[in-house]
mmCIF file with all atom_site columns, C-alpha atoms in Angstrom:
data_model
loop_
_atom_site.group_PDB
_atom_site.id
_atom_site.type_symbol
_atom_site.label_atom_id
_atom_site.label_alt_id
_atom_site.label_comp_id
_atom_site.label_asym_id
_atom_site.label_entity_id
_atom_site.label_seq_id
_atom_site.pdbx_PDB_ins_code
_atom_site.Cartn_x
_atom_site.Cartn_y
_atom_site.Cartn_z
_atom_site.occupancy
_atom_site.B_iso_or_equiv
_atom_site.pdbx_formal_charge
_atom_site.auth_seq_id
_atom_site.auth_comp_id
_atom_site.auth_asym_id
_atom_site.auth_atom_id
_atom_site.pdbx_PDB_model_num
ATOM 1   C CA . LEU I 1 1   ? 0.175   0.009   -0.011  1.00 43.00 ? 20  LEU I CA 1
ATOM 2   C CA . PHE I 1 2   ? 1.229   3.576   -0.792  1.00 45.00 ? 21  PHE I CA 1
ATOM 3   C CA . VAL I 1 3   ? 0.354   6.786   0.552   1.00 41.00 ? 22  VAL I CA 1
ATOM 4   C CA . ILE I 1 4   ? 1.163   9.668   -1.179  1.00 40.00 ? 23  ILE I CA 1
ATOM 5   C CA . PRO I 1 5   ? 0.756   13.307  -0.032  1.00 33.00 ? 24  PRO I CA 1
ATOM 6   C CA . LYS I 1 6   ? -1.930  15.365  -1.710  1.00 35.00 ? 25  LYS I CA 1
ATOM 7   C CA . GLU I 1 7   ? 0.638   17.993  -3.064  1.00 36.00 ? 26  GLU I CA 1
ATOM 8   C CA . SER I 1 8   ? 3.118   16.938  -5.865  1.00 33.00 ? 27  SER I CA 1
ATOM 9   C CA . PRO I 1 9   ? 6.459   18.651  -6.428  1.00 32.00 ? 28  PRO I CA 1
ATOM 10  C CA . PRO I 1 10  ? 5.515   21.695  -9.017  1.00 31.00 ? 29  PRO I CA 1
ATOM 11  C CA . ASN I 1 11  ? 7.144   19.979  -12.093 1.00 30.00 ? 30  ASN I CA 1
ATOM 12  C CA . ALA I 1 12  ? 6.904   16.344  -10.843 1.00 31.00 ? 31  ALA I CA 1
ATOM 13  C CA . LEU I 1 13  ? 5.750   15.380  -14.500 1.00 32.00 ? 32  LEU I CA 1
ATOM 14  C CA . SER I 1 14  ? 7.914   16.824  -17.501 1.00 31.00 ? 33  SER I CA 1
ATOM 15  C CA . LEU I 1 15  ? 6.923   14.402  -20.226 1.00 34.00 ? 34  LEU I CA 1
ATOM 16  C CA . THR I 1 16  ? 6.054   16.286  -23.365 1.00 35.00 ? 35  THR I CA 1
ATOM 17  C CA . GLY I 1 17  ? 4.417   19.400  -21.692 1.00 36.00 ? 36  GLY I CA 1
ATOM 18  C CA . SER I 1 18  ? 4.115   21.285  -18.571 1.00 37.00 ? 37  SER I CA 1
ATOM 19  C CA . SER I 1 19  ? 2.576   19.585  -15.610 1.00 44.00 ? 38  SER I CA 1
ATOM 20  C CA . ASP I 1 20  ? -0.261  22.031  -16.051 1.00 48.00 ? 39  ASP I CA 1
ATOM 21  C CA . GLN I 1 21  ? -1.237  20.238  -19.316 1.00 49.00 ? 40  GLN I CA 1
ATOM 22  C CA . TYR I 1 22  ? -1.631  16.928  -17.455 1.00 51.00 ? 41  TYR I CA 1
ATOM 23  C CA . ASN I 1 23  ? -3.543  18.675  -14.735 1.00 55.00 ? 42  ASN I CA 1
ATOM 24  C CA . SER I 1 24  ? -5.949  19.462  -16.983 1.00 62.00 ? 43  SER I CA 1
ATOM 25  C CA . GLU I 1 25  ? -6.110  16.304  -18.705 1.00 71.00 ? 44  GLU I CA 1
ATOM 26  C CA . VAL I 1 26  ? -5.520  13.620  -16.068 1.00 78.00 ? 45  VAL I CA 1
ATOM 27  C CA . VAL I 1 27  ? -8.171  12.510  -13.275 1.00 86.00 ? 46  VAL I CA 1
ATOM 28  C CA . TYR I 1 28  ? -5.173  10.659  -11.179 1.00 93.00 ? 47  TYR I CA 1
ATOM 29  C CA . GLY I 1 29  ? -1.808  9.808   -12.121 1.00 93.00 ? 48  GLY I CA 1
ATOM 30  C CA . LEU I 1 30  ? 1.343   8.802   -10.987 1.00 95.00 ? 49  LEU I CA 1
ATOM 31  C CA . ASN I 1 31  ? 4.740   9.601   -12.170 1.00 96.00 ? 50  ASN I CA 1
ATOM 32  C CA . LEU I 1 32  ? 7.306   6.724   -11.810 1.00 97.00 ? 51  LEU I CA 1
ATOM 33  C CA . THR I 1 33  ? 11.204  7.832   -11.527 1.00 97.00 ? 52  THR I CA 1
ATOM 34  C CA . ALA I 1 34  ? 13.703  5.012   -11.433 1.00 98.00 ? 53  ALA I CA 1
ATOM 35  C CA . LYS I 1 35  ? 17.331  6.068   -10.231 1.00 97.00 ? 54  LYS I CA 1
ATOM 36  C CA . ILE I 1 36  ? 20.603  4.230   -9.838  1.00 97.00 ? 55  ILE I CA 1
ATOM 37  C CA . PRO I 1 37  ? 22.424  6.895   -7.460  1.00 95.00 ? 56  PRO I CA 1
ATOM 38  C CA . GLU I 1 38  ? 25.833  5.605   -7.622  1.00 92.00 ? 57  GLU I CA 1
ATOM 39  C CA . VAL I 1 39  ? 25.971  6.337   -11.400 1.00 95.00 ? 58  VAL I CA 1
ATOM 40  C CA . ASN I 1 40  ? 23.243  9.017   -11.488 1.00 93.00 ? 59  ASN I CA 1
ATOM 41  C CA . PHE I 1 41  ? 21.293  7.232   -14.109 1.00 95.00 ? 60  PHE I CA 1
ATOM 42  C CA . THR I 1 42  ? 17.518  8.367   -14.286 1.00 96.00 ? 61  THR I CA 1
ATOM 43  C CA . ASP I 1 43  ? 14.523  7.413   -16.012 1.00 96.00 ? 62  ASP I CA 1
ATOM 44  C CA . SER I 1 44  ? 11.877  10.093  -15.185 1.00 94.00 ? 63  SER I CA 1
ATOM 45  C CA . HIS I 1 45  ? 9.309   10.114  -17.727 1.00 88.00 ? 64  HIS I CA 1
ATOM 46  C CA . ASN I 1 46  ? 6.837   7.387   -16.769 1.00 95.00 ? 65  ASN I CA 1
ATOM 47  C CA . LEU I 1 47  ? 3.065   8.345   -16.302 1.00 94.00 ? 66  LEU I CA 1
ATOM 48  C CA . LEU I 1 48  ? 0.228   5.764   -15.481 1.00 95.00 ? 67  LEU I CA 1
ATOM 49  C CA . GLY I 1 49  ? -3.343  6.808   -14.362 1.00 94.00 ? 68  GLY I CA 1
ATOM 50  C CA . PHE I 1 50  ? -6.634  7.939   -15.762 1.00 93.00 ? 69  PHE I CA 1
ATOM 51  C CA . TRP I 1 51  ? -7.760  10.416  -18.107 1.00 85.00 ? 70  TRP I CA 1
ATOM 52  C CA . LYS I 1 52  ? -10.795 12.627  -17.851 1.00 78.00 ? 71  LYS I CA 1
ATOM 53  C CA . GLU I 1 53  ? -13.575 11.485  -19.582 1.00 73.00 ? 72  GLU I CA 1
ATOM 54  C CA . THR I 1 54  ? -14.063 14.824  -21.501 1.00 64.00 ? 73  THR I CA 1
ATOM 55  C CA . ILE I 1 55  ? -10.577 14.286  -23.089 1.00 66.00 ? 74  ILE I CA 1
ATOM 56  C CA . PRO I 1 56  ? -11.185 13.551  -26.905 1.00 65.00 ? 75  PRO I CA 1
ATOM 57  C CA . LEU I 1 57  ? -10.036 10.406  -28.052 1.00 64.00 ? 76  LEU I CA 1
ATOM 58  C CA . LEU I 1 58  ? -7.653  11.642  -30.488 1.00 55.00 ? 77  LEU I CA 1
ATOM 59  C CA . LYS I 1 59  ? -5.760  13.217  -27.603 1.00 62.00 ? 78  LYS I CA 1
ATOM 60  C CA . ARG I 1 60  ? -5.553  10.162  -25.440 1.00 67.00 ? 79  ARG I CA 1
ATOM 61  C CA . ILE I 1 61  ? -2.372  9.131   -26.525 1.00 73.00 ? 80  ILE I CA 1
ATOM 62  C CA . ASN I 1 62  ? -0.123  6.589   -24.715 1.00 83.00 ? 81  ASN I CA 1
ATOM 63  C CA . ASN I 1 63  ? 3.321   7.187   -25.623 1.00 87.00 ? 82  ASN I CA 1
ATOM 64  C CA . PRO I 1 64  ? 5.619   4.115   -26.851 1.00 90.00 ? 83  PRO I CA 1
ATOM 65  C CA . GLU I 1 65  ? 8.814   4.248   -24.913 1.00 91.00 ? 84  GLU I CA 1
ATOM 66  C CA . PRO I 1 66  ? 11.828  4.924   -27.580 1.00 90.00 ? 85  PRO I CA 1
ATOM 67  C CA . PRO I 1 67  ? 14.747  2.708   -27.570 1.00 88.00 ? 86  PRO I CA 1
ATOM 68  C CA . PRO I 1 68  ? 17.674  3.498   -24.825 1.00 88.00 ? 87  PRO I CA 1
ATOM 69  C CA . ILE I 1 69  ? 21.056  4.779   -25.896 1.00 89.00 ? 88  ILE I CA 1
ATOM 70  C CA . GLY I 1 70  ? 24.205  4.131   -24.166 1.00 90.00 ? 89  GLY I CA 1
ATOM 71  C CA . GLU I 1 71  ? 24.203  2.969   -20.548 1.00 93.00 ? 90  GLU I CA 1
ATOM 72  C CA . TYR I 1 72  ? 20.991  3.670   -18.551 1.00 95.00 ? 91  TYR I CA 1
ATOM 73  C CA . VAL I 1 73  ? 18.142  2.552   -15.912 1.00 97.00 ? 92  VAL I CA 1
ATOM 74  C CA . ARG I 1 74  ? 14.876  2.046   -17.718 1.00 97.00 ? 93  ARG I CA 1
ATOM 75  C CA . LEU I 1 75  ? 11.607  1.815   -16.023 1.00 98.00 ? 94  LEU I CA 1
ATOM 76  C CA . SER I 1 76  ? 8.689   0.655   -18.602 1.00 97.00 ? 95  SER I CA 1
ATOM 77  C CA . ILE I 1 77  ? 5.137   0.176   -18.491 1.00 97.00 ? 96  ILE I CA 1
ATOM 78  C CA . VAL I 1 78  ? 4.374   -2.710  -20.424 1.00 97.00 ? 97  VAL I CA 1
ATOM 79  C CA . ASP I 1 79  ? 1.116   -3.537  -22.227 1.00 95.00 ? 98  ASP I CA 1
ATOM 80  C CA . LYS I 1 80  ? 0.615   -6.545  -24.664 1.00 94.00 ? 99  LYS I CA 1
ATOM 81  C CA . GLY I 1 81  ? 4.554   -7.004  -25.161 1.00 94.00 ? 100 GLY I CA 1
ATOM 82  C CA . ARG I 1 82  ? 5.044   -3.369  -25.855 1.00 95.00 ? 101 ARG I CA 1
ATOM 83  C CA . ASN I 1 83  ? 6.953   -0.881  -23.867 1.00 96.00 ? 102 ASN I CA 1
ATOM 84  C CA . PHE I 1 84  ? 5.436   2.748   -22.824 1.00 95.00 ? 103 PHE I CA 1
ATOM 85  C CA . MET I 1 85  ? 6.476   5.799   -21.028 1.00 94.00 ? 104 MET I CA 1
ATOM 86  C CA . SER I 1 86  ? 2.918   6.769   -20.429 1.00 92.00 ? 105 SER I CA 1
ATOM 87  C CA . LYS I 1 87  ? -0.238  4.412   -20.158 1.00 93.00 ? 106 LYS I CA 1
ATOM 88  C CA . LEU I 1 88  ? -3.441  5.918   -19.153 1.00 91.00 ? 107 LEU I CA 1
ATOM 89  C CA . THR I 1 89  ? -7.048  4.677   -19.377 1.00 90.00 ? 108 THR I CA 1
ATOM 90  C CA . THR I 1 90  ? -10.354 5.917   -18.667 1.00 89.00 ? 109 THR I CA 1
ATOM 91  C CA . LEU I 1 91  ? -11.319 5.885   -15.034 1.00 91.00 ? 110 LEU I CA 1
ATOM 92  C CA . PRO I 1 92  ? -12.742 2.504   -14.123 1.00 93.00 ? 111 PRO I CA 1
ATOM 93  C CA . ASP I 1 93  ? -15.434 1.872   -11.449 1.00 94.00 ? 112 ASP I CA 1
ATOM 94  C CA . ASP I 1 94  ? -13.117 -0.552  -9.254  1.00 96.00 ? 113 ASP I CA 1
ATOM 95  C CA . GLY I 1 95  ? -9.697  -0.121  -10.441 1.00 97.00 ? 114 GLY I CA 1
ATOM 96  C CA . GLN I 1 96  ? -6.840  -0.965  -12.874 1.00 97.00 ? 115 GLN I CA 1
ATOM 97  C CA . THR I 1 97  ? -3.154  -2.676  -13.021 1.00 97.00 ? 116 THR I CA 1
ATOM 98  C CA . TRP I 1 98  ? -0.305  -1.737  -14.903 1.00 98.00 ? 117 TRP I CA 1
ATOM 99  C CA . ASP I 1 99  ? 2.715   -4.183  -15.587 1.00 98.00 ? 118 ASP I CA 1
ATOM 100 C CA . VAL I 1 100 ? 6.059   -2.440  -14.975 1.00 98.00 ? 119 VAL I CA 1
ATOM 101 C CA . GLU I 1 101 ? 9.651   -3.456  -15.787 1.00 98.00 ? 120 GLU I CA 1
ATOM 102 C CA . LEU I 1 102 ? 12.845  -2.463  -14.495 1.00 97.00 ? 121 LEU I CA 1
ATOM 103 C CA . TYR I 1 103 ? 16.403  -3.019  -15.670 1.00 97.00 ? 122 TYR I CA 1
ATOM 104 C CA . SER I 1 104 ? 19.789  -1.703  -16.192 1.00 97.00 ? 123 SER I CA 1
ATOM 105 C CA . THR I 1 105 ? 23.055  -1.925  -18.018 1.00 97.00 ? 124 THR I CA 1
ATOM 106 C CA . ILE I 1 106 ? 24.815  -1.863  -14.518 1.00 96.00 ? 125 ILE I CA 1
ATOM 107 C CA . PRO I 1 107 ? 24.737  -5.152  -13.037 1.00 96.00 ? 126 PRO I CA 1
ATOM 108 C CA . ASN I 1 108 ? 24.020  -5.799  -9.620  1.00 96.00 ? 127 ASN I CA 1
ATOM 109 C CA . SER I 1 109 ? 22.849  -2.240  -8.880  1.00 96.00 ? 128 SER I CA 1
ATOM 110 C CA . VAL I 1 110 ? 19.853  -0.882  -6.629  1.00 97.00 ? 129 VAL I CA 1
ATOM 111 C CA . ALA I 1 111 ? 17.181  1.347   -8.505  1.00 97.00 ? 130 ALA I CA 1
ATOM 112 C CA . GLN I 1 112 ? 15.239  3.713   -6.284  1.00 97.00 ? 131 GLN I CA 1
ATOM 113 C CA . VAL I 1 113 ? 11.748  4.238   -7.647  1.00 97.00 ? 132 VAL I CA 1
ATOM 114 C CA . THR I 1 114 ? 9.913   7.573   -6.582  1.00 97.00 ? 133 THR I CA 1
ATOM 115 C CA . LEU I 1 115 ? 6.112   7.772   -7.056  1.00 96.00 ? 134 LEU I CA 1
ATOM 116 C CA . SER I 1 116 ? 4.946   11.452  -7.729  1.00 95.00 ? 135 SER I CA 1
ATOM 117 C CA . GLU I 1 117 ? 1.162   12.036  -7.700  1.00 92.00 ? 136 GLU I CA 1
ATOM 118 C CA . LEU I 1 118 ? -0.900  14.185  -10.120 1.00 91.00 ? 137 LEU I CA 1
ATOM 119 C CA . GLY I 1 119 ? -4.253  14.620  -9.099  1.00 91.00 ? 138 GLY I CA 1
ATOM 120 C CA . GLN I 1 120 ? -6.232  13.119  -6.216  1.00 90.00 ? 139 GLN I CA 1
ATOM 121 C CA . ILE I 1 121 ? -6.787  9.601   -5.959  1.00 93.00 ? 140 ILE I CA 1
ATOM 122 C CA . PRO I 1 122 ? -10.303 8.598   -6.765  1.00 93.00 ? 141 PRO I CA 1
ATOM 123 C CA . SER I 1 123 ? -12.457 7.992   -3.735  1.00 94.00 ? 142 SER I CA 1
ATOM 124 C CA . GLY I 1 124 ? -12.446 4.336   -2.357  1.00 95.00 ? 143 GLY I CA 1
ATOM 125 C CA . PHE I 1 125 ? -9.015  3.426   -4.251  1.00 95.00 ? 144 PHE I CA 1
ATOM 126 C CA . GLN I 1 126 ? -5.805  2.572   -2.868  1.00 93.00 ? 145 GLN I CA 1
ATOM 127 C CA . GLY I 1 127 ? -2.294  2.174   -4.458  1.00 93.00 ? 146 GLY I CA 1
ATOM 128 C CA . TYR I 1 128 ? -0.277  -1.209  -4.237  1.00 94.00 ? 147 TYR I CA 1
ATOM 129 C CA . VAL I 1 129 ? 3.337   -2.086  -5.678  1.00 96.00 ? 148 VAL I CA 1
ATOM 130 C CA . LEU I 1 130 ? 3.754   -5.804  -6.204  1.00 97.00 ? 149 LEU I CA 1
ATOM 131 C CA . ASP I 1 131 ? 6.990   -7.501  -6.864  1.00 97.00 ? 150 ASP I CA 1
ATOM 132 C CA . LYS I 1 132 ? 5.939   -10.345 -9.343  1.00 97.00 ? 151 LYS I CA 1
ATOM 133 C CA . ASP I 1 133 ? 9.479   -12.057 -9.120  1.00 96.00 ? 152 ASP I CA 1
ATOM 134 C CA . ASN I 1 134 ? 9.845   -12.264 -5.267  1.00 95.00 ? 153 ASN I CA 1
ATOM 135 C CA . PHE I 1 135 ? 5.849   -12.748 -4.905  1.00 95.00 ? 154 PHE I CA 1
ATOM 136 C CA . ASN I 1 136 ? 5.531   -9.890  -2.198  1.00 95.00 ? 155 ASN I CA 1
ATOM 137 C CA . VAL I 1 137 ? 4.156   -6.488  -1.811  1.00 94.00 ? 156 VAL I CA 1
ATOM 138 C CA . ILE I 1 138 ? 6.790   -3.918  -1.943  1.00 93.00 ? 157 ILE I CA 1
ATOM 139 C CA . PRO I 1 139 ? 6.691   -1.425  1.023   1.00 86.00 ? 158 PRO I CA 1
ATOM 140 C CA . LEU I 1 140 ? 7.256   2.312   0.428   1.00 79.00 ? 159 LEU I CA 1
ATOM 141 C CA . THR I 1 141 ? 9.227   4.630   2.446   1.00 78.00 ? 160 THR I CA 1
ATOM 142 C CA . GLU I 1 142 ? 8.269   8.475   1.791   1.00 81.00 ? 161 GLU I CA 1
ATOM 143 C CA . GLU I 1 143 ? 6.862   7.492   -1.676  1.00 91.00 ? 162 GLU I CA 1
ATOM 144 C CA . GLN I 1 144 ? 10.056  5.528   -2.776  1.00 94.00 ? 163 GLN I CA 1
ATOM 145 C CA . PHE I 1 145 ? 11.068  1.921   -2.944  1.00 95.00 ? 164 PHE I CA 1
ATOM 146 C CA . SER I 1 146 ? 14.269  0.006   -3.803  1.00 95.00 ? 165 SER I CA 1
ATOM 147 C CA . VAL I 1 147 ? 14.781  -2.798  -6.222  1.00 96.00 ? 166 VAL I CA 1
ATOM 148 C CA . GLN I 1 148 ? 17.715  -4.909  -6.428  1.00 96.00 ? 167 GLN I CA 1
ATOM 149 C CA . LEU I 1 149 ? 18.765  -5.289  -9.931  1.00 97.00 ? 168 LEU I CA 1
ATOM 150 C CA . GLY I 1 150 ? 20.287  -8.944  -11.363 1.00 96.00 ? 169 GLY I CA 1
ATOM 151 C CA . GLU I 1 151 ? 22.652  -8.960  -14.240 1.00 97.00 ? 170 GLU I CA 1
ATOM 152 C CA . ALA I 1 152 ? 22.847  -6.353  -16.823 1.00 96.00 ? 171 ALA I CA 1
ATOM 153 C CA . PHE I 1 153 ? 19.626  -6.222  -18.923 1.00 95.00 ? 172 PHE I CA 1
ATOM 154 C CA . GLN I 1 154 ? 17.776  -8.767  -16.436 1.00 96.00 ? 173 GLN I CA 1
ATOM 155 C CA . LYS I 1 155 ? 14.289  -7.485  -16.400 1.00 97.00 ? 174 LYS I CA 1
ATOM 156 C CA . ARG I 1 156 ? 12.457  -7.072  -12.641 1.00 97.00 ? 175 ARG I CA 1
ATOM 157 C CA . SER I 1 157 ? 8.634   -7.584  -13.232 1.00 97.00 ? 176 SER I CA 1
ATOM 158 C CA . LEU I 1 158 ? 6.499   -5.268  -10.901 1.00 98.00 ? 177 LEU I CA 1
ATOM 159 C CA . LYS I 1 159 ? 2.664   -4.514  -10.830 1.00 97.00 ? 178 LYS I CA 1
ATOM 160 C CA . ILE I 1 160 ? 1.018   -1.608  -9.787  1.00 97.00 ? 179 ILE I CA 1
ATOM 161 C CA . ILE I 1 161 ? -2.572  -1.518  -8.802  1.00 96.00 ? 180 ILE I CA 1
ATOM 162 C CA . ILE I 1 162 ? -4.827  1.348   -8.251  1.00 96.00 ? 181 ILE I CA 1
ATOM 163 C CA . GLY I 1 163 ? -8.320  0.695   -7.137  1.00 96.00 ? 182 GLY I CA 1
ATOM 164 C CA . THR I 1 164 ? -10.518 -0.636  -4.385  1.00 96.00 ? 183 THR I CA 1
ATOM 165 C CA . LYS I 1 165 ? -9.248  -3.188  -2.132  1.00 95.00 ? 184 LYS I CA 1
ATOM 166 C CA . GLU I 1 166 ? -11.374 -5.846  -3.407  1.00 96.00 ? 185 GLU I CA 1
ATOM 167 C CA . TYR I 1 167 ? -10.013 -5.163  -6.910  1.00 97.00 ? 186 TYR I CA 1
ATOM 168 C CA . ALA I 1 168 ? -6.674  -5.386  -5.480  1.00 95.00 ? 187 ALA I CA 1
ATOM 169 C CA . GLU I 1 169 ? -7.211  -8.729  -4.043  1.00 95.00 ? 188 GLU I CA 1
ATOM 170 C CA . GLN I 1 170 ? -8.672  -10.187 -7.289  1.00 96.00 ? 189 GLN I CA 1
ATOM 171 C CA . HIS I 1 171 ? -5.962  -8.789  -9.458  1.00 96.00 ? 190 HIS I CA 1
ATOM 172 C CA . SER I 1 172 ? -2.809  -9.623  -7.136  1.00 94.00 ? 191 SER I CA 1
ATOM 173 C CA . ARG I 1 173 ? -2.381  -13.022 -8.570  1.00 87.00 ? 192 ARG I CA 1
ATOM 174 C CA . GLY I 1 174 ? -2.307  -14.450 -5.090  1.00 89.00 ? 193 GLY I CA 1
ATOM 175 C CA . ILE I 1 175 ? 0.523   -12.000 -3.815  1.00 90.00 ? 194 ILE I CA 1
ATOM 176 C CA . PRO I 1 176 ? -0.382  -11.434 -0.397  1.00 79.00 ? 195 PRO I CA 1
#
């Protein structure tokens, strides 16, 4: 379970426009930033969440993730085998899940992931971060968590659930 303060840093999101643009288009979102501090690699352009119903379909673009260059840390929102840097959906009644992969060119490093909120989480919803590889819930400390990475390019699989407690229990695939 994660709890995020109601106020986000002013420029928590810097995808393709200002955070003001996203404030007008997103009901609720999380920007995920992955960082490997010892080498100062950062991937900060990852947004998941819910569109406002009033946004025209043509503006509801989920941005595919470009290929990486050089050495890096990479956090990808994965859907049907494709990597995205933003993946938004209309607001469901009970919740939504997103699969996330995390890896780096630096072997055996620790990635710190920070969650920054955009908007207010829908009433009755909570957030959960699950480690699909180690089959456990990942605890957060001040909107952050750490993930031990393996060999270079070895992917770690996570699941983020934003929804009701019942939805989370149904979609956690048995992770307690």
